[in-house]
Coordinates of C-alpha atoms in Angstrom, one line a residue:
Chain A
M151 CA -6.4 83.5 -28.7
F152 CA -3.5 81.9 -30.5
F153 CA -1.8 81.1 -27.2
V154 CA -5.0 79.4 -25.9
F155 CA -5.1 77.3 -29.1
F156 CA -1.5 76.4 -28.8
H157 CA -1.9 75.3 -25.2
K158 CA -4.9 73.1 -26.1
M159 CA -2.9 71.4 -28.9
A160 CA -0.1 70.7 -26.5
D161 CA -2.6 69.2 -24.0
F162 CA -4.2 67.1 -26.7
T163 CA -0.8 65.7 -27.8
L164 CA 0.2 64.8 -24.3
E165 CA -3.1 63.1 -23.7
L166 CA -2.8 61.1 -26.9
E167 CA 0.7 60.0 -26.0
A168 CA -0.5 58.9 -22.5
L169 CA -3.3 56.9 -24.1
R170 CA -0.9 55.2 -26.5
V171 CA 1.3 54.1 -23.5
E172 CA -1.8 52.9 -21.6
N173 CA -3.0 51.0 -24.6
A174 CA 0.3 49.2 -25.0
R175 CA 0.4 48.4 -21.3
L176 CA -3.2 46.9 -21.4
K177 CA -2.3 44.9 -24.5
E178 CA 0.7 43.4 -22.7
K179 CA -1.4 42.7 -19.6
L180 CA -4.0 40.9 -21.7
K181 CA -1.4 38.8 -23.4
Q182 CA -0.1 37.7 -20.0
H183 CA -3.6 36.9 -18.7
L184 CA -4.3 34.8 -21.8
L185 CA -1.1 32.9 -21.3
V186 CA -1.9 32.1 -17.7
E187 CA -5.5 31.2 -18.5
D188 CA -4.2 28.8 -21.1
M189 CA -1.9 27.2 -18.5
L190 CA -4.8 26.8 -16.1
L191 CA -7.2 25.0 -18.5
P192 CA -8.1 21.6 -17.1
S193 CA -6.2 18.9 -18.8
S194 CA -9.4 16.9 -19.2
S195 CA -10.7 19.6 -21.6
N196 CA -11.8 18.1 -24.8
L197 CA -10.7 21.1 -26.9
P198 CA -7.7 20.5 -29.0
R199 CA -5.0 22.2 -27.0
A200 CA -2.7 23.1 -29.8
V201 CA -5.5 25.1 -31.5
I202 CA -6.2 27.1 -28.4
G203 CA -2.5 28.0 -28.2
M204 CA -2.5 29.1 -31.8
N205 CA -5.4 31.5 -31.5
R206 CA -4.1 33.0 -28.4
E207 CA -0.7 33.6 -29.7
G208 CA -1.9 34.8 -33.1
G209 CA -2.3 38.3 -31.7
E210 CA -4.6 41.0 -32.9
N211 CA -5.2 39.6 -36.4
A212 CA -5.9 36.1 -35.1
C213 CA -4.3 33.3 -37.1
P214 CA -2.4 32.3 -39.1
A215 CA -0.8 29.6 -37.0
P216 CA 2.7 30.0 -35.8
P217 CA 4.9 27.9 -38.0
W218 CA 5.8 25.4 -35.2
I219 CA 2.2 24.3 -34.9
A220 CA 2.1 22.9 -38.4
G221 CA 2.4 19.2 -38.6
L222 CA 2.2 18.6 -34.8
S223 CA 1.2 15.0 -33.9
H224 CA 0.6 15.7 -30.2
S225 CA -1.9 17.6 -28.1
L226 CA 0.5 19.5 -25.7
T227 CA 0.1 23.2 -25.5
A228 CA 2.9 25.8 -25.5
A229 CA 2.4 26.2 -21.7
Q230 CA 2.6 22.4 -21.2
I231 CA 5.7 22.1 -23.3
Q232 CA 7.4 24.8 -21.3
R233 CA 6.3 23.4 -17.9
Y234 CA 7.3 19.8 -18.7
S235 CA 10.3 20.7 -20.9
R236 CA 12.9 19.0 -18.7
Q237 CA 11.2 15.6 -18.8
L238 CA 10.2 16.1 -22.5
L239 CA 13.9 16.4 -23.3
L240 CA 14.5 12.9 -22.0
P241 CA 15.0 10.6 -25.0
S242 CA 13.3 7.7 -23.2
F243 CA 10.3 9.8 -22.3
G244 CA 9.2 12.4 -24.8
V245 CA 5.8 13.8 -25.8
K246 CA 3.9 10.5 -26.0
A247 CA 4.8 9.7 -22.3
Q248 CA 3.8 13.2 -21.3
E249 CA 0.5 12.9 -23.0
N250 CA -0.1 9.6 -21.2
L251 CA 0.6 11.3 -17.9
C252 CA -1.7 14.2 -18.7
K253 CA -4.6 11.9 -19.5
G254 CA -3.8 9.4 -16.7
S255 CA -5.5 9.1 -13.3
V256 CA -4.2 7.7 -10.0
L257 CA -5.9 7.0 -6.7
I258 CA -3.6 7.4 -3.7
V259 CA -4.8 5.6 -0.6
G260 CA -3.3 7.5 2.3
A261 CA -2.0 11.0 2.5
G262 CA 0.7 10.4 5.1
G263 CA 4.5 9.7 4.9
L264 CA 4.2 7.6 1.7
G265 CA 1.3 9.5 0.1
S266 CA 3.0 12.9 0.5
P267 CA 5.9 12.4 -2.0
V268 CA 3.6 10.3 -4.3
A269 CA 1.1 13.2 -4.5
L270 CA 3.7 15.9 -4.8
Y271 CA 5.6 14.3 -7.6
L272 CA 2.5 13.1 -9.5
A273 CA 1.0 16.6 -9.4
A274 CA 4.4 18.1 -10.4
C275 CA 4.9 15.8 -13.4
G276 CA 1.4 16.5 -14.7
V277 CA -0.8 13.4 -14.0
G278 CA -4.2 14.5 -15.2
C279 CA -6.3 13.4 -12.3
I280 CA -5.2 12.5 -8.7
G281 CA -7.6 11.1 -6.2
I282 CA -6.4 11.4 -2.6
M283 CA -8.0 9.4 0.2
D284 CA -7.5 9.6 3.9
P285 CA -9.8 9.8 6.9
D286 CA -7.4 11.6 9.2
R287 CA -6.6 15.2 10.1
V288 CA -3.1 16.7 10.2
E289 CA -1.3 16.4 13.6
L290 CA 1.9 18.0 14.7
H291 CA 3.7 14.6 15.0
N292 CA 2.9 14.0 11.3
L293 CA 5.0 16.8 10.0
H294 CA 8.5 15.2 10.4
R295 CA 7.6 12.8 7.5
Q296 CA 4.3 13.9 5.9
V297 CA 6.0 16.7 3.9
I298 CA 2.9 17.7 1.9
H299 CA 1.4 19.2 5.0
N300 CA 2.7 22.2 7.0
E301 CA 2.2 23.9 10.4
A302 CA -0.8 25.9 9.1
S303 CA -2.6 22.7 8.1
V304 CA -2.5 21.1 11.6
G305 CA -6.2 20.3 12.4
E306 CA -7.3 20.3 8.8
T307 CA -8.2 17.1 6.9
K308 CA -5.1 15.6 5.3
V309 CA -6.9 15.4 1.9
S310 CA -7.7 19.1 1.8
S311 CA -4.2 20.1 2.9
A312 CA -2.6 17.7 0.4
S313 CA -4.9 18.9 -2.4
R314 CA -4.0 22.5 -1.8
T315 CA -0.3 21.8 -1.9
C316 CA -0.6 19.8 -5.1
L317 CA -2.6 22.6 -6.8
A318 CA -0.1 25.2 -5.6
I319 CA 2.6 23.2 -7.5
N320 CA 0.5 22.5 -10.6
S321 CA -2.9 24.1 -10.9
S322 CA -3.5 22.4 -14.2
V323 CA -4.1 19.0 -12.7
K324 CA -7.4 17.8 -11.2
V325 CA -7.4 16.7 -7.6
V326 CA -10.3 14.7 -6.2
E327 CA -10.6 14.7 -2.4
Y328 CA -11.9 11.6 -0.4
P329 CA -11.8 12.7 3.3
F330 CA -12.7 9.2 4.5
G331 CA -11.1 5.7 4.6
L332 CA -11.2 3.0 2.0
D333 CA -13.6 0.3 3.1
A334 CA -14.9 -2.9 1.5
R335 CA -18.1 -1.2 0.4
N336 CA -16.7 1.9 -1.3
A337 CA -13.4 0.4 -2.7
L338 CA -14.6 -1.0 -6.0
D339 CA -16.7 2.0 -7.1
I340 CA -13.9 4.4 -6.4
M341 CA -11.1 2.4 -7.9
A342 CA -13.1 1.9 -11.1
Q343 CA -12.6 5.6 -11.9
Y344 CA -8.8 5.4 -11.9
D345 CA -6.0 3.9 -14.1
V346 CA -3.6 3.0 -11.2
V347 CA -3.9 2.6 -7.5
V348 CA -1.2 3.5 -4.9
D349 CA -1.2 1.8 -1.6
A350 CA 0.2 4.4 0.8
S351 CA -1.8 3.2 3.8
D352 CA -0.5 2.5 7.3
N353 CA -2.2 -0.7 8.4
V354 CA -2.4 -4.4 7.4
A355 CA -6.2 -4.6 7.1
T356 CA -6.3 -1.8 4.5
R357 CA -3.4 -3.4 2.6
Y358 CA -5.3 -6.7 2.1
L359 CA -8.4 -4.7 1.0
V360 CA -6.5 -2.5 -1.4
S361 CA -4.9 -5.6 -3.0
D362 CA -8.1 -7.6 -3.3
A363 CA -10.0 -4.6 -4.7
C364 CA -7.3 -4.0 -7.3
V365 CA -7.5 -7.7 -8.4
V366 CA -11.3 -7.5 -8.7
A367 CA -11.3 -4.0 -10.4
N368 CA -8.3 -5.1 -12.6
K369 CA -6.0 -2.2 -11.6
P370 CA -2.2 -2.2 -11.2
L371 CA -1.3 -1.6 -7.6
V372 CA 1.9 0.4 -6.7
S373 CA 2.4 -0.7 -3.1
G374 CA 4.9 0.8 -0.6
A375 CA 5.4 0.4 3.1
A376 CA 7.9 1.9 5.6
L377 CA 8.6 1.3 9.2
G378 CA 11.5 2.1 11.4
M379 CA 14.5 2.2 9.1
E380 CA 13.1 -0.2 6.5
G381 CA 11.0 0.1 3.4
Q382 CA 9.3 -2.3 0.9
L383 CA 8.0 -1.6 -2.6
T384 CA 6.3 -3.8 -5.2
V385 CA 4.0 -3.3 -8.2
Y386 CA 1.2 -5.9 -7.7
N387 CA -1.4 -7.3 -10.0
Y388 CA 0.5 -6.1 -13.1
L389 CA 1.9 -7.9 -16.2
K390 CA 1.0 -11.4 -14.8
G391 CA 2.7 -10.6 -11.5
P392 CA 1.4 -11.7 -8.1
C393 CA -1.0 -9.9 -5.8
Y394 CA -0.3 -9.1 -2.1
R395 CA -2.1 -12.3 -1.0
C396 CA 0.0 -14.5 -3.3
L397 CA 3.0 -13.5 -1.2
F398 CA 1.4 -13.1 2.2
P399 CA -1.7 -15.4 2.3
T400 CA -2.0 -15.1 6.1
P401 CA -1.7 -11.9 8.0
S402 CA 1.0 -11.5 10.6
P403 CA -0.3 -12.3 14.1
Q404 CA 1.8 -9.4 15.3
A405 CA 0.3 -7.0 12.7
A406 CA -0.9 -4.7 15.4
C407 CA 2.6 -4.2 16.7
Q408 CA 3.9 -2.8 13.5
R409 CA 2.4 0.7 13.6
C410 CA 4.5 3.8 13.0
S411 CA 2.7 5.2 16.1
D412 CA 4.3 2.4 18.2
A413 CA 7.5 1.4 16.4
G414 CA 8.6 4.8 15.1
V415 CA 9.8 5.7 11.7
L416 CA 12.6 8.0 10.4
G417 CA 10.8 10.6 8.2
V418 CA 13.1 10.3 5.2
V419 CA 12.4 6.5 4.9
P420 CA 8.8 6.8 3.8
G421 CA 10.0 9.8 1.8
I422 CA 12.3 7.5 -0.2
V423 CA 9.8 4.7 -0.6
G424 CA 7.0 7.1 -1.6
T425 CA 9.3 8.8 -4.2
F426 CA 10.0 5.3 -5.6
Q427 CA 6.2 4.7 -5.7
A428 CA 5.7 7.9 -7.8
L429 CA 8.4 6.6 -10.1
E430 CA 6.7 3.3 -10.6
V431 CA 3.3 5.0 -11.2
I432 CA 5.0 7.1 -13.9
K433 CA 6.4 4.0 -15.5
V434 CA 3.1 2.1 -15.4
L435 CA 1.1 5.1 -16.9
T436 CA 3.7 5.9 -19.6
K437 CA 4.7 2.3 -20.4
V438 CA 8.3 3.6 -20.2
G439 CA 11.0 1.4 -18.5
E440 CA 10.6 -1.8 -16.5
P441 CA 8.1 -1.6 -13.6
L442 CA 8.8 -3.4 -10.4
S443 CA 6.3 -6.2 -11.1
A444 CA 7.1 -9.7 -9.6
R445 CA 10.0 -8.1 -7.8
M446 CA 10.2 -6.5 -4.4
L447 CA 12.6 -3.7 -3.5
I448 CA 13.7 -3.7 0.1
L449 CA 15.3 -0.6 1.5
D450 CA 17.6 -0.9 4.5
A451 CA 18.2 2.7 5.4
L452 CA 20.5 1.9 8.3
S453 CA 23.1 0.3 6.1
S454 CA 22.1 2.2 2.9
R455 CA 21.5 -1.1 1.1
I456 CA 18.8 -1.8 -1.4
H457 CA 17.9 -5.5 -2.0
T458 CA 15.7 -6.6 -4.9
V459 CA 14.1 -10.0 -4.5
K460 CA 12.6 -11.7 -7.5
L461 CA 9.1 -12.8 -6.5
R462 CA 6.9 -15.7 -7.5
G463 CA 4.4 -15.4 -10.3
K464 CA 0.7 -15.6 -9.5
N465 CA -0.3 -18.3 -7.0
T466 CA -2.8 -20.5 -8.8
Q467 CA -4.4 -21.3 -5.4
C468 CA -4.7 -17.6 -4.4
V469 CA -8.1 -16.8 -3.1
A470 CA -8.0 -13.3 -4.7
C471 CA -6.2 -13.8 -8.1
G472 CA -6.0 -17.6 -8.4
E473 CA -7.8 -19.9 -10.7
L474 CA -10.9 -20.2 -8.5
P475 CA -11.1 -16.8 -6.8
Q476 CA -13.3 -16.6 -3.7
I477 CA -13.0 -12.8 -3.5
T478 CA -15.1 -11.3 -6.2
H479 CA -17.1 -8.1 -6.9
I480 CA -19.9 -9.9 -5.0
T481 CA -18.1 -11.2 -1.9
L482 CA -15.6 -8.4 -1.5
P483 CA -18.0 -5.7 -0.2
N484 CA -19.0 -8.1 2.7
F485 CA -15.5 -9.3 3.6
D486 CA -14.5 -8.2 7.1
Y487 CA -10.9 -7.1 6.6
E488 CA -10.4 -5.9 10.2
K489 CA -11.4 -9.3 11.6
F490 CA -9.2 -11.1 9.0
A491 CA -6.2 -9.0 9.8
A492 CA -7.1 -8.9 13.5
S493 CA -6.2 -5.2 13.5
P494 CA -8.1 -2.0 12.9
M495 CA -8.1 0.0 9.6
S496 CA -6.1 2.8 11.2
D497 CA -2.7 3.6 12.7
G498 CA -4.3 5.2 15.7
T499 CA -4.4 4.2 19.4
P500 CA -5.3 0.5 19.8
P501 CA -8.2 -0.4 22.0
R502 CA -7.3 -0.5 25.7
E503 CA -7.1 -4.0 27.1
Q504 CA -8.6 -5.0 30.4
V505 CA -6.2 -7.5 32.0
V506 CA -6.3 -6.8 35.7
G507 CA -9.3 -5.9 37.9
E508 CA -10.1 -2.5 39.5
D509 CA -8.8 -3.8 42.9
Q510 CA -5.3 -4.1 41.3
S511 CA -5.3 -0.7 39.6
I512 CA -5.3 3.0 40.5
T513 CA -6.2 6.0 38.4
C514 CA -3.6 8.7 37.6
T515 CA -5.5 11.2 39.7
D516 CA -5.5 9.0 42.8
Y517 CA -1.8 8.1 42.2
N518 CA -1.0 11.8 42.1
K519 CA -2.8 12.3 45.5
L520 CA -0.7 9.5 46.9
V521 CA 2.6 11.1 45.6
R522 CA 1.5 14.5 47.0
G523 CA 0.8 12.9 50.4
H524 CA 4.4 11.6 50.4
K525 CA 3.3 8.0 50.8
S526 CA 6.4 5.9 50.2
H527 CA 6.2 3.4 47.3
V528 CA 8.1 2.1 44.3
L529 CA 7.1 3.2 40.8
V530 CA 8.2 0.9 38.0
D531 CA 8.1 2.2 34.4
V532 CA 8.0 -0.8 32.0
R533 CA 8.6 1.0 28.7
E534 CA 11.6 0.4 26.6
K535 CA 14.7 2.4 27.7
H536 CA 14.8 4.6 24.6
Q537 CA 11.2 5.6 25.3
Y538 CA 11.9 6.1 29.0
D539 CA 14.8 8.4 28.1
I540 CA 12.4 10.8 26.2
A541 CA 10.4 11.7 29.3
S542 CA 9.5 9.9 32.6
L543 CA 8.0 10.6 36.0
P544 CA 10.4 11.5 38.8
D545 CA 11.8 8.7 41.0
S546 CA 10.6 6.0 38.7
L547 CA 12.5 2.8 38.1
N548 CA 12.9 1.8 34.4
I549 CA 12.6 -2.0 33.9
P550 CA 11.5 -2.7 30.3
Y551 CA 8.6 -5.3 30.3
A552 CA 10.7 -7.8 28.3
K553 CA 13.4 -7.8 31.0
L554 CA 11.0 -7.9 34.0
P555 CA 11.6 -11.6 34.9
Q556 CA 15.4 -11.0 35.3
Q557 CA 14.9 -7.8 37.3
L558 CA 12.6 -9.0 40.2
D559 CA 15.4 -8.6 42.7
T560 CA 15.9 -5.0 41.6
I561 CA 12.3 -4.3 42.5
R562 CA 12.6 -6.1 45.8
A563 CA 15.7 -4.1 46.7
A564 CA 14.0 -0.8 45.8
A565 CA 11.1 -1.8 48.0
Q566 CA 13.4 -2.7 50.9
K567 CA 15.3 0.6 50.5
H568 CA 12.1 2.7 50.8
K569 CA 10.7 0.7 53.7
H570 CA 10.7 2.3 57.1
E571 CA 10.8 0.4 60.3
G572 CA 7.4 -1.0 61.2
D573 CA 6.0 -0.4 57.6
E574 CA 3.9 -3.0 56.0
D575 CA 4.9 -4.4 52.6
M576 CA 5.8 -1.7 50.2
S577 CA 3.3 -0.9 47.5
V578 CA 4.6 -1.1 43.9
Y579 CA 2.9 0.9 41.1
V580 CA 3.5 0.0 37.5
I581 CA 3.2 2.5 34.6
C582 CA 3.8 2.4 30.8
R583 CA 2.8 4.4 27.7
R584 CA -0.8 3.4 27.3
G585 CA -1.5 1.0 30.2
N586 CA -1.4 -2.3 28.5
D587 CA 2.1 -3.7 29.2
S588 CA 1.8 -2.3 32.8
Q589 CA -1.3 -4.6 33.4
R590 CA 0.6 -7.6 32.2
A591 CA 3.5 -6.6 34.4
V592 CA 1.2 -6.4 37.4
Q593 CA -0.1 -10.0 36.7
D594 CA 3.5 -11.3 36.3
L595 CA 4.7 -9.6 39.5
R596 CA 1.7 -11.0 41.5
S597 CA 2.5 -14.4 40.2
A598 CA 6.1 -13.9 41.3
G599 CA 5.0 -13.2 44.9
F600 CA 4.5 -9.4 45.0
N601 CA 1.2 -8.8 46.8
L602 CA 0.8 -5.0 46.7
V603 CA 1.2 -4.3 43.0
Y604 CA -1.0 -1.9 41.1
D605 CA -1.4 -0.8 37.6
I606 CA -1.7 3.0 36.9
T607 CA -4.7 3.0 34.6
G608 CA -4.2 4.4 31.1
G609 CA -0.4 5.0 31.5
L610 CA 1.4 8.1 30.8
L611 CA -1.1 9.2 28.1
S612 CA -3.7 9.4 30.9
W613 CA -1.2 11.1 33.2
A614 CA -0.7 13.8 30.6
Q615 CA -4.5 14.1 30.1
D616 CA -5.7 14.0 33.7
V617 CA -2.8 15.3 35.8
D618 CA 0.0 17.1 34.1
S619 CA -0.8 18.6 30.6
T620 CA 2.8 19.6 30.2
F621 CA 4.1 16.0 30.3
P622 CA 5.2 15.1 26.7
A623 CA 3.2 11.9 26.3
L624 CA 3.9 10.5 22.8
Chain B
M27 CA 21.5 -0.7 16.8
E28 CA 21.0 -4.4 17.5
G29 CA 20.3 -5.0 13.9
S30 CA 23.9 -4.8 12.8
Q31 CA 25.0 -7.8 14.9
Q32 CA 26.0 -11.1 13.2
E33 CA 25.6 -14.6 14.6
Y34 CA 27.2 -17.9 13.8
V35 CA 25.2 -21.1 14.0
G36 CA 27.1 -24.4 13.8
S37 CA 25.3 -27.6 12.9
G38 CA 27.6 -29.8 15.0
K39 CA 27.9 -32.3 12.2
E40 CA 29.9 -32.7 9.1
K41 CA 30.1 -29.2 7.6
V42 CA 29.8 -28.9 3.8
G43 CA 29.6 -25.1 3.7
E44 CA 27.9 -22.0 5.0
V45 CA 24.8 -20.1 4.1
Q46 CA 24.2 -16.5 5.1
A47 CA 20.7 -15.8 6.4
L48 CA 19.5 -12.2 6.3
L49 CA 16.7 -11.1 8.6
F50 CA 14.5 -8.2 7.8
A51 CA 12.0 -6.0 9.6
K52 CA 10.2 -7.8 12.5
A53 CA 12.3 -10.9 12.1
Q54 CA 15.4 -8.8 12.7
E55 CA 13.8 -7.1 15.7
L56 CA 12.7 -10.4 17.3
A57 CA 16.0 -12.2 16.7
G58 CA 18.1 -9.1 17.6
V59 CA 20.4 -9.8 14.8
S60 CA 20.4 -8.9 11.1
Q61 CA 22.6 -11.7 9.7
I62 CA 23.2 -15.3 10.6
T63 CA 26.0 -17.6 9.3
L64 CA 24.5 -21.1 9.1
E65 CA 26.7 -24.2 8.8
I66 CA 25.0 -26.5 6.4
Q67 CA 25.1 -30.3 6.1
K68 CA 25.0 -32.5 3.1
G69 CA 21.6 -32.6 1.4
W70 CA 20.3 -29.5 3.2
T71 CA 17.5 -27.4 1.6
T72 CA 16.1 -24.0 2.3
A73 CA 13.6 -25.7 4.7
N74 CA 16.5 -27.1 6.9
C75 CA 18.1 -23.6 7.0
F76 CA 14.8 -22.1 7.9
E77 CA 14.3 -24.6 10.8
A78 CA 17.8 -24.0 12.0
V79 CA 17.1 -20.3 12.3
M80 CA 13.8 -21.0 14.1
T81 CA 15.6 -23.3 16.6
K82 CA 18.3 -20.8 17.3
Y83 CA 15.8 -17.9 17.6
P84 CA 12.5 -19.3 18.9
A85 CA 11.0 -15.8 19.1
L86 CA 10.8 -16.0 15.3
K87 CA 8.2 -18.8 15.5
A88 CA 5.5 -16.2 16.2
I89 CA 5.8 -14.9 12.6
R90 CA 7.0 -18.0 10.8
S91 CA 3.7 -18.3 8.8
C92 CA 3.9 -14.8 7.3
M93 CA 7.5 -14.6 6.3
M94 CA 8.6 -14.6 2.7
V95 CA 11.7 -16.7 2.0
A96 CA 14.1 -15.9 -0.8
L97 CA 17.2 -17.8 -1.9
N98 CA 19.8 -15.8 -3.7
H99 CA 17.2 -13.0 -4.3
D100 CA 14.7 -15.5 -5.7
Y101 CA 11.4 -16.2 -3.9
V102 CA 11.0 -19.9 -2.9
T103 CA 7.8 -21.8 -2.0
E104 CA 9.1 -25.4 -2.0
P105 CA 12.3 -26.5 -0.4
V106 CA 15.3 -25.9 -2.7
A107 CA 18.8 -27.4 -2.2
V108 CA 21.3 -25.0 -0.8
K109 CA 25.1 -24.8 -1.3
D110 CA 28.1 -23.1 0.2
G111 CA 27.9 -19.3 -0.3
D112 CA 24.1 -19.1 -0.8
E113 CA 22.1 -16.2 0.7
L114 CA 18.8 -16.9 2.4
A115 CA 16.5 -13.9 3.2
L116 CA 13.6 -14.0 5.6
I117 CA 11.2 -11.2 4.8
P118 CA 8.1 -10.4 6.9
P119 CA 5.8 -7.8 5.4
I120 CA 5.8 -4.3 6.8
S121 CA 2.7 -2.2 6.8
G122 CA 3.5 1.3 8.1
G123 CA 3.1 4.4 6.0

């Protein structure tokens, strides 16, 4: 009997001890959960943040406030202070600047090479609300510069991929997704909801629209551009500075030739420019430092030089921000920006031109049959040499379009070499990347006396699509 | 790359000094050079320098209306007198992203 009682006492003691341990573990877990929840609260919350922190950290007997809360003149929580400590420590920055970031909002037009670092850094530094706008989906050839996306996001919309990455870095900011392009009709309504606009777009038409809309909506515009090995950066429409139109009243007639998809770009160049844009946004939102208003920063990545050019003030004759503006909240939604810039609001494939008739062209499929039938001919590839060197069709002769007039004899000699006794004139086929330059080359060669010259319709992109899917068409 | 080349443009007349013209972006691509040394004459302005560059590199005429011109890092709209040692920059906008 006694033994039984003793055993039960021992069991009870053990169980009690186990429960104590479990209780302590749960208390600790609860504390951790509350801390994380505190960190995740939306920054737009109207609750006084310091008070939330005080209750949470007061423990079982709730309150009194920890001594550090007393006399606080800011609204940052303990979690925010921890997260942003390294920028709060900056003497020129401090709590006021951080509060301004946390309650600030920024619209980023474009989630590509420029938009990637802008969004990453603005999310990381705690900008309260970030709008990201882009109509495109992630493609493999974006990844060398658009570092906010990754292999898993290929095929996904750029805004949802960018938004996910931003929230993975800082889940306490709000990200608004706009999976479509900025246009004259939606621009003013969307911009009205933000403090600052970032132009991270990739085409001239959008650049004029973003600038005009920022003037009408009265928003500072942090504008960046990158192409090849160069970058440009300016803060427009801010502190009496000029707008984009004050500097460039007429669009470049060669605007369409300045796409990254044609001219190429080294990934780190938009990375640098976009990072500079994030810096300028922070300066505008926090009113710390001297923003790049009425100045343009020009990055020459090849020689590692940065030039800063002092710009003009507002142009009083400017149709957007001048004394008698023609672009207003009434006229802007009906302005045809694509027509004005003579280029589309995208960086995508330009429309195919029709220069030569069907009797002077051949489809890739038919050309392939001709090659397989061993019909002797000359194939001229008119792309630039550096493009030709990436990948080309066998037995083709590379004569860049710009050098064609000086190379007519080379083509004549090649035709002669392939010609067998009794053959008629040798046929010459011309190919390029998309089939536009090749058509112009066919015209030029016919004018120069070549009779049997044909364009290979759609160029190497069509070849890859219709004949050889393994051909790396760019 | 082509962009690192330098060119010298003589005026053929009484030389009073030299101005360095820097070409950026599309201007550099069209001209095939990044920097031009211009011999200037008495009374020359930024406009004379600009025209001298256009004459030497006619391909640049295609974008002449959309280039920003800066003298010694200051944007200029009206012709400004130039002197020996000045730096003139021709800056077309770029639009990629």
